[in-house]
Amino acid sequence: MRALARLRALVEKGGFNPDQPRIPAGSPEGGQWGGGEGSGQNRRPGIGDNGGPALDPVKDPPQDQQAKTKAAKALAKAIARQALRRTGPIGAVVTAIEVGHWLYTEWPSIRSYQDEPKSLGELQEQVGKGRRGYDDHHIVEQGAGSREGFSSAAIDGTDNVVSIPRYKHHEITGWYAKKNINYSQLSPRDYLRDKSWTEHVEIGHEALRLFKVLK
């Protein structure tokens, strides 16, 4: 993408126009571009000019981080569905990612999305370690503390926090906000208002199992 952007910038700076006429062959300047906008005749070369477009550095094209993350999530899901790692089209993309910019940014989250479900104890063991591609997740949502009056000690307690793949953390957070036929067309978050701690925990575990995080 950077190479294409650089080429495009150089072409634009040079005033390239594929429809611009050339000077006929046989004349001293045969084959060169004829007059017209962007032609060499309209340029005023300065000291050190080589007759071509300016060669000052071209900035990388702006990147939409949200679009990058969305594409990475789609790739993570495709890998999980097809169980391909090194072969076929998906394998080629994975190889490209591993040697590209995403190796540092998105690849850890794509890789963690492939984790097999783990026991509650295994998920709790990794809390607070700051692993790339993983987030610390509250089984009973942090927002429930203020809504339902649960203490911060309970919300942040070791029994209520697990380390899970980042993209699955995003999916679970979205799931809590969407209307659900299993909860009288309420979102799980709205359904849980005024419910007990035990019921919050049960639905939190259900979400972890639904997204194949918890065994």
mmCIF file of C-alpha atoms in Angstrom:
data_model
loop_
_atom_site.group_PDB
_atom_site.id
_atom_site.type_symbol
_atom_site.label_atom_id
_atom_site.label_comp_id
_atom_site.label_asym_id
_atom_site.label_seq_id
_atom_site.Cartn_x
_atom_site.Cartn_y
_atom_site.Cartn_z
ATOM 1 C CA MET A 1 0.000 0.000 0.000
ATOM 2 C CA ARG A 2 2.864 2.379 0.814
ATOM 3 C CA ALA A 3 4.573 1.573 -2.501
ATOM 4 C CA LEU A 4 1.378 2.304 -4.444
ATOM 5 C CA ALA A 5 0.822 5.548 -2.546
ATOM 6 C CA ARG A 6 4.415 6.599 -3.238
ATOM 7 C CA LEU A 7 4.062 5.817 -6.946
ATOM 8 C CA ARG A 8 0.797 7.708 -7.143
ATOM 9 C CA ALA A 9 2.315 10.730 -5.401
ATOM 10 C CA LEU A 10 5.292 10.754 -7.738
ATOM 11 C CA VAL A 11 3.036 10.497 -10.772
ATOM 12 C CA GLU A 12 0.855 13.350 -9.538
ATOM 13 C CA LYS A 13 3.877 15.519 -8.767
ATOM 14 C CA GLY A 14 5.282 14.839 -12.230
ATOM 15 C CA GLY A 15 2.001 15.881 -13.871
ATOM 16 C CA PHE A 16 1.730 12.545 -15.683
ATOM 17 C CA ASN A 17 -1.118 12.322 -18.180
ATOM 18 C CA PRO A 18 -1.344 9.157 -20.333
ATOM 19 C CA ASP A 19 -3.353 11.080 -22.961
ATOM 20 C CA GLN A 20 -0.745 13.829 -23.348
ATOM 21 C CA PRO A 21 0.786 13.790 -26.880
ATOM 22 C CA ARG A 22 4.425 12.884 -27.462
ATOM 23 C CA ILE A 23 6.840 14.596 -29.861
ATOM 24 C CA PRO A 24 7.045 12.414 -32.999
ATOM 25 C CA ALA A 25 10.020 10.108 -33.415
ATOM 26 C CA GLY A 26 12.761 11.414 -35.709
ATOM 27 C CA SER A 27 12.973 14.880 -34.164
ATOM 28 C CA PRO A 28 15.746 15.733 -31.663
ATOM 29 C CA GLU A 29 13.261 15.444 -28.801
ATOM 30 C CA GLY A 30 11.331 12.487 -30.250
ATOM 31 C CA GLY A 31 9.454 10.350 -27.726
ATOM 32 C CA GLN A 32 9.313 13.050 -25.069
ATOM 33 C CA TRP A 33 6.011 14.408 -23.818
ATOM 34 C CA GLY A 34 4.615 17.302 -25.792
ATOM 35 C CA GLY A 35 3.313 20.565 -24.343
ATOM 36 C CA GLY A 36 0.452 20.534 -21.925
ATOM 37 C CA GLU A 37 -0.322 20.756 -18.243
ATOM 38 C CA GLY A 38 2.288 19.023 -16.169
ATOM 39 C CA SER A 39 4.785 18.728 -19.038
ATOM 40 C CA GLY A 40 8.466 19.425 -18.688
ATOM 41 C CA GLN A 41 8.040 22.620 -20.761
ATOM 42 C CA ASN A 42 6.041 24.164 -17.958
ATOM 43 C CA ARG A 43 8.567 23.251 -15.260
ATOM 44 C CA ARG A 44 11.275 25.594 -14.040
ATOM 45 C CA PRO A 45 14.088 23.319 -12.886
ATOM 46 C CA GLY A 46 16.213 24.518 -10.031
ATOM 47 C CA ILE A 47 19.744 23.685 -8.958
ATOM 48 C CA GLY A 48 20.272 19.924 -8.902
ATOM 49 C CA ASP A 49 17.046 19.248 -10.813
ATOM 50 C CA ASN A 50 17.155 15.909 -12.632
ATOM 51 C CA GLY A 51 14.223 16.575 -14.922
ATOM 52 C CA GLY A 52 11.885 14.327 -12.964
ATOM 53 C CA PRO A 53 9.409 14.850 -10.148
ATOM 54 C CA ALA A 54 10.616 16.048 -6.776
ATOM 55 C CA LEU A 55 11.974 13.195 -4.668
ATOM 56 C CA ASP A 56 11.091 14.519 -1.241
ATOM 57 C CA PRO A 57 9.782 11.849 1.184
ATOM 58 C CA VAL A 58 6.186 10.771 0.717
ATOM 59 C CA LYS A 59 4.194 10.221 3.879
ATOM 60 C CA ASP A 60 2.479 6.880 4.408
ATOM 61 C CA PRO A 61 -1.236 6.942 3.599
ATOM 62 C CA PRO A 62 -3.419 7.622 6.628
ATOM 63 C CA GLN A 63 -4.803 4.430 8.157
ATOM 64 C CA ASP A 64 -8.163 3.994 9.827
ATOM 65 C CA GLN A 65 -7.400 2.054 13.017
ATOM 66 C CA GLN A 66 -11.027 1.072 13.456
ATOM 67 C CA ALA A 67 -11.119 -0.415 9.942
ATOM 68 C CA LYS A 68 -7.847 -2.257 10.604
ATOM 69 C CA THR A 69 -9.208 -3.803 13.779
ATOM 70 C CA LYS A 70 -12.456 -4.804 12.044
ATOM 71 C CA ALA A 71 -10.494 -6.512 9.266
ATOM 72 C CA ALA A 72 -8.278 -8.284 11.780
ATOM 73 C CA LYS A 73 -11.332 -9.592 13.652
ATOM 74 C CA ALA A 74 -12.807 -10.919 10.422
ATOM 75 C CA LEU A 75 -9.549 -12.695 9.683
ATOM 76 C CA ALA A 76 -9.415 -14.182 13.182
ATOM 77 C CA LYS A 77 -12.930 -15.580 12.727
ATOM 78 C CA ALA A 78 -12.090 -16.973 9.290
ATOM 79 C CA ILE A 79 -9.075 -18.798 10.692
ATOM 80 C CA ALA A 80 -11.133 -20.202 13.546
ATOM 81 C CA ARG A 81 -13.864 -21.421 11.173
ATOM 82 C CA GLN A 82 -11.566 -23.020 8.630
ATOM 83 C CA ALA A 83 -8.853 -24.214 11.013
ATOM 84 C CA LEU A 84 -6.164 -23.165 8.520
ATOM 85 C CA ARG A 85 -2.799 -21.891 9.704
ATOM 86 C CA ARG A 86 -0.190 -22.228 6.966
ATOM 87 C CA THR A 87 -1.941 -23.468 3.833
ATOM 88 C CA GLY A 88 -4.335 -22.019 1.284
ATOM 89 C CA PRO A 89 -5.391 -18.373 0.938
ATOM 90 C CA ILE A 90 -5.811 -17.832 4.668
ATOM 91 C CA GLY A 91 -2.338 -19.244 5.273
ATOM 92 C CA ALA A 92 -0.889 -16.785 2.779
ATOM 93 C CA VAL A 93 -2.543 -13.887 4.572
ATOM 94 C CA VAL A 94 -1.309 -15.138 7.939
ATOM 95 C CA THR A 95 2.228 -15.369 6.594
ATOM 96 C CA ALA A 96 1.987 -11.812 5.303
ATOM 97 C CA ILE A 97 0.739 -10.609 8.667
ATOM 98 C CA GLU A 98 3.525 -12.322 10.528
ATOM 99 C CA VAL A 99 6.166 -10.408 8.582
ATOM 100 C CA GLY A 100 4.218 -7.170 8.341
ATOM 101 C CA HIS A 101 3.149 -4.302 10.502
ATOM 102 C CA TRP A 102 0.336 -6.274 12.105
ATOM 103 C CA LEU A 103 2.877 -8.607 13.722
ATOM 104 C CA TYR A 104 3.251 -6.006 16.434
ATOM 105 C CA THR A 105 -0.270 -4.593 16.523
ATOM 106 C CA GLU A 106 -3.060 -6.982 15.539
ATOM 107 C CA TRP A 107 -1.463 -10.405 15.213
ATOM 108 C CA PRO A 108 -1.424 -11.181 18.988
ATOM 109 C CA SER A 109 -5.191 -10.630 19.104
ATOM 110 C CA ILE A 110 -5.754 -12.737 15.982
ATOM 111 C CA ARG A 111 -3.659 -15.524 17.475
ATOM 112 C CA SER A 112 -5.347 -15.409 20.914
ATOM 113 C CA TYR A 113 -8.757 -15.692 19.234
ATOM 114 C CA GLN A 114 -7.776 -19.260 18.318
ATOM 115 C CA ASP A 115 -7.374 -20.345 21.970
ATOM 116 C CA GLU A 116 -9.273 -23.418 23.091
ATOM 117 C CA PRO A 117 -11.748 -22.942 25.972
ATOM 118 C CA LYS A 118 -10.100 -23.055 29.388
ATOM 119 C CA SER A 119 -11.182 -23.780 32.934
ATOM 120 C CA LEU A 120 -12.113 -20.896 35.224
ATOM 121 C CA GLY A 121 -8.926 -21.446 37.226
ATOM 122 C CA GLU A 122 -6.757 -21.266 34.105
ATOM 123 C CA LEU A 123 -8.404 -18.006 33.046
ATOM 124 C CA GLN A 124 -7.905 -16.519 36.503
ATOM 125 C CA GLU A 125 -4.209 -17.482 36.660
ATOM 126 C CA GLN A 126 -3.286 -15.042 33.874
ATOM 127 C CA VAL A 127 -5.030 -11.952 35.273
ATOM 128 C CA GLY A 128 -2.877 -8.837 35.540
ATOM 129 C CA LYS A 129 0.006 -10.168 33.452
ATOM 130 C CA GLY A 130 -0.548 -7.707 30.601
ATOM 131 C CA ARG A 131 -0.278 -10.306 27.867
ATOM 132 C CA ARG A 132 -0.542 -8.910 24.341
ATOM 133 C CA GLY A 133 -3.780 -9.986 22.681
ATOM 134 C CA TYR A 134 -5.597 -10.496 25.996
ATOM 135 C CA ASP A 135 -7.741 -8.341 28.291
ATOM 136 C CA ASP A 136 -8.723 -8.691 31.931
ATOM 137 C CA HIS A 137 -12.484 -9.246 31.917
ATOM 138 C CA HIS A 138 -14.955 -8.853 34.790
ATOM 139 C CA ILE A 139 -17.455 -11.708 34.923
ATOM 140 C CA VAL A 140 -19.910 -9.436 36.723
ATOM 141 C CA GLU A 141 -19.591 -6.204 34.763
ATOM 142 C CA GLN A 142 -17.860 -3.267 36.413
ATOM 143 C CA GLY A 143 -20.864 -1.060 35.666
ATOM 144 C CA ALA A 144 -23.054 -3.383 37.703
ATOM 145 C CA GLY A 145 -21.238 -2.236 40.835
ATOM 146 C CA SER A 146 -22.763 1.221 40.756
ATOM 147 C CA ARG A 147 -26.111 0.067 39.310
ATOM 148 C CA GLU A 148 -26.738 -2.798 41.708
ATOM 149 C CA GLY A 149 -24.721 -1.617 44.689
ATOM 150 C CA PHE A 150 -22.113 -4.393 44.541
ATOM 151 C CA SER A 151 -18.921 -3.520 46.398
ATOM 152 C CA SER A 152 -15.699 -2.728 44.546
ATOM 153 C CA ALA A 153 -14.065 -5.539 46.532
ATOM 154 C CA ALA A 154 -16.493 -8.010 44.975
ATOM 155 C CA ILE A 155 -16.261 -6.526 41.470
ATOM 156 C CA ASP A 156 -12.446 -6.519 41.451
ATOM 157 C CA GLY A 157 -12.054 -9.694 43.481
ATOM 158 C CA THR A 158 -9.940 -12.561 42.156
ATOM 159 C CA ASP A 159 -13.035 -14.713 41.640
ATOM 160 C CA ASN A 160 -14.609 -12.130 39.341
ATOM 161 C CA VAL A 161 -11.730 -11.310 36.965
ATOM 162 C CA VAL A 162 -10.408 -13.519 34.168
ATOM 163 C CA SER A 163 -7.905 -13.041 31.332
ATOM 164 C CA ILE A 164 -9.519 -13.661 27.940
ATOM 165 C CA PRO A 165 -8.701 -13.071 24.239
ATOM 166 C CA ARG A 166 -9.155 -9.399 23.355
ATOM 167 C CA TYR A 167 -11.500 -9.861 20.411
ATOM 168 C CA LYS A 168 -13.714 -12.201 22.430
ATOM 169 C CA HIS A 169 -13.771 -9.583 25.161
ATOM 170 C CA HIS A 170 -15.116 -7.142 22.561
ATOM 171 C CA GLU A 171 -17.726 -9.678 21.435
ATOM 172 C CA ILE A 172 -18.920 -10.358 24.978
ATOM 173 C CA THR A 173 -19.213 -6.637 25.719
ATOM 174 C CA GLY A 174 -21.315 -6.238 22.559
ATOM 175 C CA TRP A 175 -23.437 -9.252 23.500
ATOM 176 C CA TYR A 176 -24.351 -7.653 26.843
ATOM 177 C CA ALA A 177 -25.698 -4.605 24.994
ATOM 178 C CA LYS A 178 -27.854 -6.376 22.374
ATOM 179 C CA LYS A 179 -31.465 -7.406 22.797
ATOM 180 C CA ASN A 180 -31.769 -11.124 23.345
ATOM 181 C CA ILE A 181 -34.766 -13.384 22.851
ATOM 182 C CA ASN A 182 -33.655 -15.443 25.851
ATOM 183 C CA TYR A 183 -34.088 -12.433 28.121
ATOM 184 C CA SER A 184 -37.564 -11.272 27.118
ATOM 185 C CA GLN A 185 -36.127 -9.187 24.269
ATOM 186 C CA LEU A 186 -34.033 -7.220 26.744
ATOM 187 C CA SER A 187 -30.285 -6.977 26.519
ATOM 188 C CA PRO A 188 -28.532 -9.144 29.124
ATOM 189 C CA ARG A 189 -27.338 -5.935 30.777
ATOM 190 C CA ASP A 190 -30.880 -4.581 31.120
ATOM 191 C CA TYR A 191 -32.241 -7.967 32.162
ATOM 192 C CA LEU A 192 -29.749 -8.131 35.033
ATOM 193 C CA ARG A 193 -30.853 -4.868 36.608
ATOM 194 C CA ASP A 194 -31.956 -5.511 40.211
ATOM 195 C CA LYS A 195 -30.817 -9.140 39.986
ATOM 196 C CA SER A 196 -28.667 -10.855 42.597
ATOM 197 C CA TRP A 197 -24.902 -11.284 42.475
ATOM 198 C CA THR A 198 -25.388 -15.016 41.886
ATOM 199 C CA GLU A 199 -27.488 -14.432 38.784
ATOM 200 C CA HIS A 200 -24.964 -11.921 37.443
ATOM 201 C CA VAL A 201 -22.233 -14.533 37.856
ATOM 202 C CA GLU A 202 -24.299 -17.254 36.175
ATOM 203 C CA ILE A 203 -24.982 -15.110 33.115
ATOM 204 C CA GLY A 204 -21.350 -13.971 33.066
ATOM 205 C CA HIS A 205 -20.266 -17.609 32.903
ATOM 206 C CA GLU A 206 -22.877 -18.251 30.216
ATOM 207 C CA ALA A 207 -21.357 -15.480 28.082
ATOM 208 C CA LEU A 208 -17.865 -16.943 28.491
ATOM 209 C CA ARG A 209 -19.119 -20.360 27.379
ATOM 210 C CA LEU A 210 -21.129 -18.914 24.498
ATOM 211 C CA PHE A 211 -17.977 -17.360 23.044
ATOM 212 C CA LYS A 212 -15.887 -20.482 23.718
ATOM 213 C CA VAL A 213 -13.689 -18.926 26.378
ATOM 214 C CA LEU A 214 -14.792 -21.043 29.351
ATOM 215 C CA LYS A 215 -15.063 -24.839 29.297
#
